[in-house]
Short mmCIF file of C-alpha atoms in Angstrom, two decimals:
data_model
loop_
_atom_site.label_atom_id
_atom_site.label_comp_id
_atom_site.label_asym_id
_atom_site.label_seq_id
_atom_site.Cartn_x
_atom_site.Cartn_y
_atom_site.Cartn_z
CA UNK V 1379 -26.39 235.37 58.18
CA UNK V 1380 -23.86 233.46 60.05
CA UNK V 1381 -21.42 235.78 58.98
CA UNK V 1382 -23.15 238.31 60.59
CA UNK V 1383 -23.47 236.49 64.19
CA UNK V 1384 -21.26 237.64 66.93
CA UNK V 1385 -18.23 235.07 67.05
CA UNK V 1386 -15.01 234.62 70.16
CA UNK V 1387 -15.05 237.01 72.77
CA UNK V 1388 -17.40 239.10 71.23
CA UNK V 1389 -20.10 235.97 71.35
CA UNK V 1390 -19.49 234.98 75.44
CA UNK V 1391 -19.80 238.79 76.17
CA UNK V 1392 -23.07 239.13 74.81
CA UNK V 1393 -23.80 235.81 75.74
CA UNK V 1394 -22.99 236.61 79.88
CA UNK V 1395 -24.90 239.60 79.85
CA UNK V 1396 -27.76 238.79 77.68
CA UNK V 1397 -30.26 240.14 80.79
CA UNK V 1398 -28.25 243.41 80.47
CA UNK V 1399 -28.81 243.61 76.78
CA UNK V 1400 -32.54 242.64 77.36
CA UNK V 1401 -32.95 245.31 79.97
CA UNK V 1402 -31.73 247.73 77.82
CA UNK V 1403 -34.25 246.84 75.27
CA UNK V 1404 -36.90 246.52 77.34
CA UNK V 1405 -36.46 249.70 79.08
CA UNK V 1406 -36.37 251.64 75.13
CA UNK V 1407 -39.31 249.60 74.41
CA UNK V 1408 -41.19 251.28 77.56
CA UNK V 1409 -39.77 254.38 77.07
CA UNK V 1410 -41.28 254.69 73.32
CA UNK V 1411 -44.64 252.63 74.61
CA UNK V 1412 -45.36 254.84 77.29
CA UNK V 1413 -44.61 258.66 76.22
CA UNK V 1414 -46.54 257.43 72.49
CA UNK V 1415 -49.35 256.78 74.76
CA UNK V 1416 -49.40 259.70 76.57
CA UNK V 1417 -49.36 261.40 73.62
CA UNK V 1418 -51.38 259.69 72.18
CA UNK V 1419 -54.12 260.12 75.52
CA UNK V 1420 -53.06 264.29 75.36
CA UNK V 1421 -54.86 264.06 72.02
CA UNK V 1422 -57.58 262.66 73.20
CA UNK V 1423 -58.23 265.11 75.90
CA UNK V 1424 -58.77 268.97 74.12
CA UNK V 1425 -58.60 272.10 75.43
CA UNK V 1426 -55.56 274.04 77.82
CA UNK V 1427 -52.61 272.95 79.19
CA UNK V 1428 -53.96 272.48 82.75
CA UNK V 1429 -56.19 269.23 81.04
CA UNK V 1430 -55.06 265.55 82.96
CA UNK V 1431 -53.65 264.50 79.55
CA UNK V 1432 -51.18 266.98 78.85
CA UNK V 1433 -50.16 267.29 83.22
CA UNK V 1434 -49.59 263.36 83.25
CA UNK V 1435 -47.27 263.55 80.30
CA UNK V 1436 -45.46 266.75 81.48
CA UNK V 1437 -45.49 264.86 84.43
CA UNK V 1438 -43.95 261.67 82.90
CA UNK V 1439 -41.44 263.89 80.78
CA UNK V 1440 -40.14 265.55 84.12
CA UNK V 1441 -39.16 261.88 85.09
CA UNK V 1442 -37.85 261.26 81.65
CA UNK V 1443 -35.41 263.90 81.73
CA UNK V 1444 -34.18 262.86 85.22
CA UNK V 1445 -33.56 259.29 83.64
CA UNK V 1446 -31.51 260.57 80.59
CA UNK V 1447 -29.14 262.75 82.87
CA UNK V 1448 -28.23 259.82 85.24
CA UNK V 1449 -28.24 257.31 82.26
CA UNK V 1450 -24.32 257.72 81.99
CA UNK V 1451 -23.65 257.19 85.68
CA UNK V 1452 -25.37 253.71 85.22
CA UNK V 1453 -23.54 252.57 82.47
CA UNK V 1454 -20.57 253.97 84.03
CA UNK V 1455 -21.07 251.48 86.60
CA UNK V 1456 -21.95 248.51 85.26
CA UNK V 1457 -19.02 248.55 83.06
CA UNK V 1458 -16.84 248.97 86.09
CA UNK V 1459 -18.11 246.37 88.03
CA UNK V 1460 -20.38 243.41 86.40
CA UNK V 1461 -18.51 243.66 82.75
CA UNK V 1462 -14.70 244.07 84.17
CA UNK V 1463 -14.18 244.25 88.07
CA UNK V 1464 -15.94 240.85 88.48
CA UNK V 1465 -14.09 239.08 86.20
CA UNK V 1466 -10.58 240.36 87.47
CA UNK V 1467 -11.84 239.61 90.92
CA UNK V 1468 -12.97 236.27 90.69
CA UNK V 1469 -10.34 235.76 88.48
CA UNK V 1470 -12.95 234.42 85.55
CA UNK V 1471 -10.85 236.41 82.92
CA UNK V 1472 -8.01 233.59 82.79
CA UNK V 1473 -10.30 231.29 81.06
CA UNK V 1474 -10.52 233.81 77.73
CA UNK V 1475 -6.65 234.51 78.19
CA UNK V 1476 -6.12 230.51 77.96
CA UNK V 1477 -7.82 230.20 74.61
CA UNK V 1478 -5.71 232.39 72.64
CA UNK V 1479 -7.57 235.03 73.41
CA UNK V 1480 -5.21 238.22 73.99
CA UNK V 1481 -5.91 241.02 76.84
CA UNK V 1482 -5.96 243.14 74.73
CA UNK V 1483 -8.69 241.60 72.67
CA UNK V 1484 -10.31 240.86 75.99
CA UNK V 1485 -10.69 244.50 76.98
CA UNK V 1486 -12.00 245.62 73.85
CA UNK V 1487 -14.42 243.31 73.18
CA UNK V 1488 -16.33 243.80 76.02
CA UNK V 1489 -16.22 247.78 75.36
CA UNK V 1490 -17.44 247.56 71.87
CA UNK V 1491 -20.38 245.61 72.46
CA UNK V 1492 -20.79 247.76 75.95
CA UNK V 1493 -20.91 250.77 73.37
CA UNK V 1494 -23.00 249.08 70.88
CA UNK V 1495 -25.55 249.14 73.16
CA UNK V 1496 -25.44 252.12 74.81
CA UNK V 1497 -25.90 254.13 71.57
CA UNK V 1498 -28.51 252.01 70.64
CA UNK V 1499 -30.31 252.02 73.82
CA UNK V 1500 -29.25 255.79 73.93
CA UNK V 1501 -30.71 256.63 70.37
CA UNK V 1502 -33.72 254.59 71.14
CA UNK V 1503 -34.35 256.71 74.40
CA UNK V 1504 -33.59 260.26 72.61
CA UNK V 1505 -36.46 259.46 70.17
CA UNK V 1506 -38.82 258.51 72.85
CA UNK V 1507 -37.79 262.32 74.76
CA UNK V 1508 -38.03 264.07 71.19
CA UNK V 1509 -41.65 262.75 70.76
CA UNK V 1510 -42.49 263.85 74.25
CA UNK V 1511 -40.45 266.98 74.07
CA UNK V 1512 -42.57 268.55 71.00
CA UNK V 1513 -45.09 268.43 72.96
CA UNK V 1514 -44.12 270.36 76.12
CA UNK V 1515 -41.11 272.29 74.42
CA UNK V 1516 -40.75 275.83 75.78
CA UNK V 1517 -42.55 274.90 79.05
CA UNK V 1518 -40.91 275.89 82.16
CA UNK V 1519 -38.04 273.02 83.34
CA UNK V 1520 -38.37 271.74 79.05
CA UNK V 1521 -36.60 275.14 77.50
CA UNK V 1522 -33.25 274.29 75.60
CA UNK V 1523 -31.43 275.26 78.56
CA UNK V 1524 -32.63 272.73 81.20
CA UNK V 1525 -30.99 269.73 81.83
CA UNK V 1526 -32.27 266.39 80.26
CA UNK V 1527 -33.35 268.64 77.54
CA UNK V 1528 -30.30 269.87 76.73
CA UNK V 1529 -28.17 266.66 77.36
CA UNK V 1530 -30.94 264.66 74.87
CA UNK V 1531 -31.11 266.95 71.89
CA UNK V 1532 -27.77 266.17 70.58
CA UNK V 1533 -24.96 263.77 70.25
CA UNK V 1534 -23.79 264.93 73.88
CA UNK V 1535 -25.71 262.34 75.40
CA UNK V 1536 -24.09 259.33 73.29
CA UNK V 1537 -20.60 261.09 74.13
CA UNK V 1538 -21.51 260.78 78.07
CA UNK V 1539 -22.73 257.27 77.59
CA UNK V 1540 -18.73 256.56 75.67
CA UNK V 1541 -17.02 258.57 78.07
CA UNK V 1542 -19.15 256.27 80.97
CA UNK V 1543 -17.80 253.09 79.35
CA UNK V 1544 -14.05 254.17 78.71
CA UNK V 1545 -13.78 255.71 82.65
CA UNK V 1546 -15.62 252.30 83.77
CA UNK V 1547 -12.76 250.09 82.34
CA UNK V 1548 -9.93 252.37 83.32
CA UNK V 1549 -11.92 252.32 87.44
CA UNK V 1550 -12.62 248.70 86.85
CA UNK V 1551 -9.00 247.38 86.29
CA UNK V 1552 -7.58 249.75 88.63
CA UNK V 1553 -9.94 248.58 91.44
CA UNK V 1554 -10.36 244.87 90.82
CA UNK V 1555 -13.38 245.11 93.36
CA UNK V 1556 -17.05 245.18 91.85
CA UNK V 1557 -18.87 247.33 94.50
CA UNK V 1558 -15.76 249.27 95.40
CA UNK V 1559 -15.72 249.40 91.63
CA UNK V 1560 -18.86 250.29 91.01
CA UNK V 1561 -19.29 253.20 93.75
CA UNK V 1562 -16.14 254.88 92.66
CA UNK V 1563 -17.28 255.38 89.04
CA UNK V 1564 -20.07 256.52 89.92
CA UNK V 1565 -18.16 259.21 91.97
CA UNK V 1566 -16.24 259.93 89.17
CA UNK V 1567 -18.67 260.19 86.63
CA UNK V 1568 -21.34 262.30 88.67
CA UNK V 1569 -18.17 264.69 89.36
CA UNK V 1570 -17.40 264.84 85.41
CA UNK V 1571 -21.18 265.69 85.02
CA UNK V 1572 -21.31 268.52 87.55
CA UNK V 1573 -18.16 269.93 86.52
CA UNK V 1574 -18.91 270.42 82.86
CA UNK V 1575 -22.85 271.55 83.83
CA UNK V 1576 -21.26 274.52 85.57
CA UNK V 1577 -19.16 275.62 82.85
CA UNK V 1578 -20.72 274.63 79.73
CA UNK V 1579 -22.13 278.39 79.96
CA UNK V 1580 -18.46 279.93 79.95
CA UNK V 1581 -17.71 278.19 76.86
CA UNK V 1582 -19.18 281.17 74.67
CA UNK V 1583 -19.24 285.06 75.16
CA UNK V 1584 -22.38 286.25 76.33
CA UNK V 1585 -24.10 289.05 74.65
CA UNK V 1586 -25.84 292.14 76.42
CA UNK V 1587 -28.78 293.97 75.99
CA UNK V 1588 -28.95 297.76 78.19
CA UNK V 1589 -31.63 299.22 78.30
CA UNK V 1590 -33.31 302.54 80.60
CA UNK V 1591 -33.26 302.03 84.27
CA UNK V 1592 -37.00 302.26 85.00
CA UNK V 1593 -38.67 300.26 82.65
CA UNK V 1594 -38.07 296.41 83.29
CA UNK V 1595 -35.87 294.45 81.05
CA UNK V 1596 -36.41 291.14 79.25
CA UNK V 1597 -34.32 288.57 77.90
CA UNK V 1598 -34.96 288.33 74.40
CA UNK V 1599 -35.80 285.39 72.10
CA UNK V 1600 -35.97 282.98 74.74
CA UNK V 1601 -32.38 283.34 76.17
CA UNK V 1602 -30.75 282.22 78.71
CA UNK V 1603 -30.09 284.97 81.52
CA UNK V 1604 -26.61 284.72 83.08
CA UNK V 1605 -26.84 287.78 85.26
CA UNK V 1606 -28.92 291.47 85.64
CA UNK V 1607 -28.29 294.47 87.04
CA UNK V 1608 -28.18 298.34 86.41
CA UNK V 1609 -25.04 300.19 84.90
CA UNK V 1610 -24.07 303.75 86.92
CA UNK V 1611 -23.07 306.74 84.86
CA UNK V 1612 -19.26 305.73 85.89
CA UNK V 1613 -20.17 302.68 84.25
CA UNK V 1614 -20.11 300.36 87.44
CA UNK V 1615 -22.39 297.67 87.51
CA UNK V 1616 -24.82 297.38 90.21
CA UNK V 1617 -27.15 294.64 91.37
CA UNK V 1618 -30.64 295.03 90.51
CA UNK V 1619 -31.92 295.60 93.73
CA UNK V 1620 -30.81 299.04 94.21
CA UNK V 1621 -33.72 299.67 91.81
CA UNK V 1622 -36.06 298.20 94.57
CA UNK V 1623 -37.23 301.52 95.62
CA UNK V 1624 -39.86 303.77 93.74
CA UNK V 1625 -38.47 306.19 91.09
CA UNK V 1626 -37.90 310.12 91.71
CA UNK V 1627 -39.34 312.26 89.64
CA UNK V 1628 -36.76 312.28 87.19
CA UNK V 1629 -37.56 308.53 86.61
CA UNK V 1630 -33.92 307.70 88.94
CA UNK V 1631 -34.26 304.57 90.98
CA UNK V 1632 -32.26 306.17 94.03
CA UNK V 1633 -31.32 310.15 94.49
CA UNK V 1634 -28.02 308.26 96.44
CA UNK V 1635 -26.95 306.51 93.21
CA UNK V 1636 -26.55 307.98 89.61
CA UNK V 1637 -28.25 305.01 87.56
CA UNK V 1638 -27.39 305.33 84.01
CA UNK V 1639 -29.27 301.99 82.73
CA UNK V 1640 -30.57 298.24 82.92
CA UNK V 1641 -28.06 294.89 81.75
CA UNK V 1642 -28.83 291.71 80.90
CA UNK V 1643 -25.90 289.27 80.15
CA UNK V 1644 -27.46 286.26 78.29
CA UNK V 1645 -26.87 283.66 76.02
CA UNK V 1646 -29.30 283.27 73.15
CA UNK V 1647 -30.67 280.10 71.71
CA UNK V 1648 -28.46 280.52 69.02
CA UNK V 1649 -25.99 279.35 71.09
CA UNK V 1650 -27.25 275.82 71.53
CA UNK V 1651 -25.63 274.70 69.20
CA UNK V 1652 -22.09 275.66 69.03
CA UNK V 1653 -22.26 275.10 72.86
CA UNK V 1654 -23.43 271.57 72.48
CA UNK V 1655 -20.98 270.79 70.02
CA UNK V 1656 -17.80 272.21 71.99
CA UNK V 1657 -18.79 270.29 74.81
CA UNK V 1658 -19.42 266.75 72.63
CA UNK V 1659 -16.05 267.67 71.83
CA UNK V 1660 -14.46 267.63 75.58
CA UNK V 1661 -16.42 264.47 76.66
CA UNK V 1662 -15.01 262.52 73.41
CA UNK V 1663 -11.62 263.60 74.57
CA UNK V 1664 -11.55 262.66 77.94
CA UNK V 1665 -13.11 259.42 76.73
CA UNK V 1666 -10.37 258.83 74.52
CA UNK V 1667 -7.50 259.68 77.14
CA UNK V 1668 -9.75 257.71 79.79
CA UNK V 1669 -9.43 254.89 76.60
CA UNK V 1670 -6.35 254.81 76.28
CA UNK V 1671 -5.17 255.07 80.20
CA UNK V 1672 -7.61 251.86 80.39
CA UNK V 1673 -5.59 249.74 77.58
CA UNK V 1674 -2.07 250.75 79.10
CA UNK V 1675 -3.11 249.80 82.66
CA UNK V 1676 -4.08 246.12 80.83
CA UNK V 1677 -0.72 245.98 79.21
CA UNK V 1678 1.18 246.90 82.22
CA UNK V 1679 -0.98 244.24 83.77
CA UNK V 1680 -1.26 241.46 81.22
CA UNK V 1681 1.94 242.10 78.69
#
């Protein structure tokens, strides 16, 4: 076993932020405790969805999925400030640096056993969300589509959690100032999130269904709709309230406009997938150019 224990820099890490680690812990441990028991008190409840069991746990989830999106942005932080600003500002780091410790060695010890447990703590959390999540599934705000859902069905989440720690270290060394630190990750981080939310939908074609201009139109197989509207016989599209009026008797939506059909563009569920995966892809990039930028700043630093 003792060749198993955590040894050098890789011991005092763990060792000065052993409350972190326990949070982390503690905070899977209520996650699983809490969304088993709701379960487990849905179960004990019969009957239709509008029963106090299943609304407190769809209630709960809601919550849940909030959590799992920002989880990043915290461990973004606290790698920025607590696990590297401090130490460069109070100048702390010295000490490791004097017993033949190098800064390189430095830097990556605290990132591995930041990313050790932030998977762990990650993995732990994703299986608490999966056992709520088969039971509220398809609801409105739990489709595939939503976020939290989306984020915590995959490996994207874990990427976002790697991507948090590598942008941390390269913000923490370039600050040197824990709250300053601390507030500009987060910046960073909530900007990476946004931007890849609003194009994670581009990544993939949509496909489009037509169909005839009276009759509504529906998004099949649980899709995702990206945009409606009616086609004209000049094959224009047209926003789908030009079909607000009543139809003429020859089933036209306006006698001003010669409406040919009904679009949907839409992205199936069949793209979950592929989608997921392209974008796992881009966040393990930029977490291994933020990576690197980190370890040359340190070397320019510290040679």
């Amino acid at each position: 076993m003792s060749s198993l224990a955590l040894k050098g820099p890789y011991w005092v890490t763990a060792r000065q932020h052993r409350r972190a680690v326990w949070a982390v812990a503690v905070t899977a441990g209520l996650g699983l405790v809490s969304v088993a028991g709701l379960r487990f008190w849905d179960s004990r409840i019969p009957g239709t969805n509008q029963d106090n069991g299943y609304t407190l746990l769809r209630w709960g989830m809601e919550y849940f999925a909030v959590g799992m999106v920002t989880l990043p942005l915290l461990v973004g932080v606290f790698v920025a400030g607590p696990l590297v600003a401090r130490e460069l500002e109070s100048g702390t780091y010295k000490v490791a640096l004097t017993q033949s410790v190098s800064p390189d060695r430095w830097l990556a010890s605290k990132l591995v056993m930041a990313a050790a447990v932030t998977v762990g703590g990650t993995l732990a959390l994703m299986a608490a969300y999966a056992l709520g999540l088969a039971r509220v599934a398809g609801d409105w705000q739990f489709t595939w589509d939503e976020r939290g859902t989306y984020e915590s069905t995959g490996p994207l989440l874990i990427a976002h959690g790697l991507l948090a720690i590598a942008v941390g270290a390269l913000v923490g060394q370039l600050v040197r100032r824990t709250l300053v630190a601390m507030s500009v990750t987060g910046m960073v981080m909530g900007a990476v999130l946004l931007a890849l939310h609003a194009l994670r939908w581009d990544f993939l074609p949509v496909r489009t269904i037509t169909g005839p201009a009276g009759p509504t139109l529906w998004v099949p197989d649980g899709g995702l709709e990206m945009d409606s509207g009616l086609i004209s016989t000049t094959g224009q599209r047209l926003p789908g309230w030009f079909c607000a009026e009543p139809l003429d008797e020859n089933g036209l939506c306006r006698s001003d406009e010669n409406i040919a059909a009904r679009y949907i563009d839409y992205h199936p569920a069949s793209h979950f997938w592929p989608t997921h995966l392209i974008e796992t892809g881009i966040v393990l990039a930029l977490a291994a150019l933020a990576l690197l930028a980190a370890f040359r700043v340190l070397r320019a630093r510290h040679p």
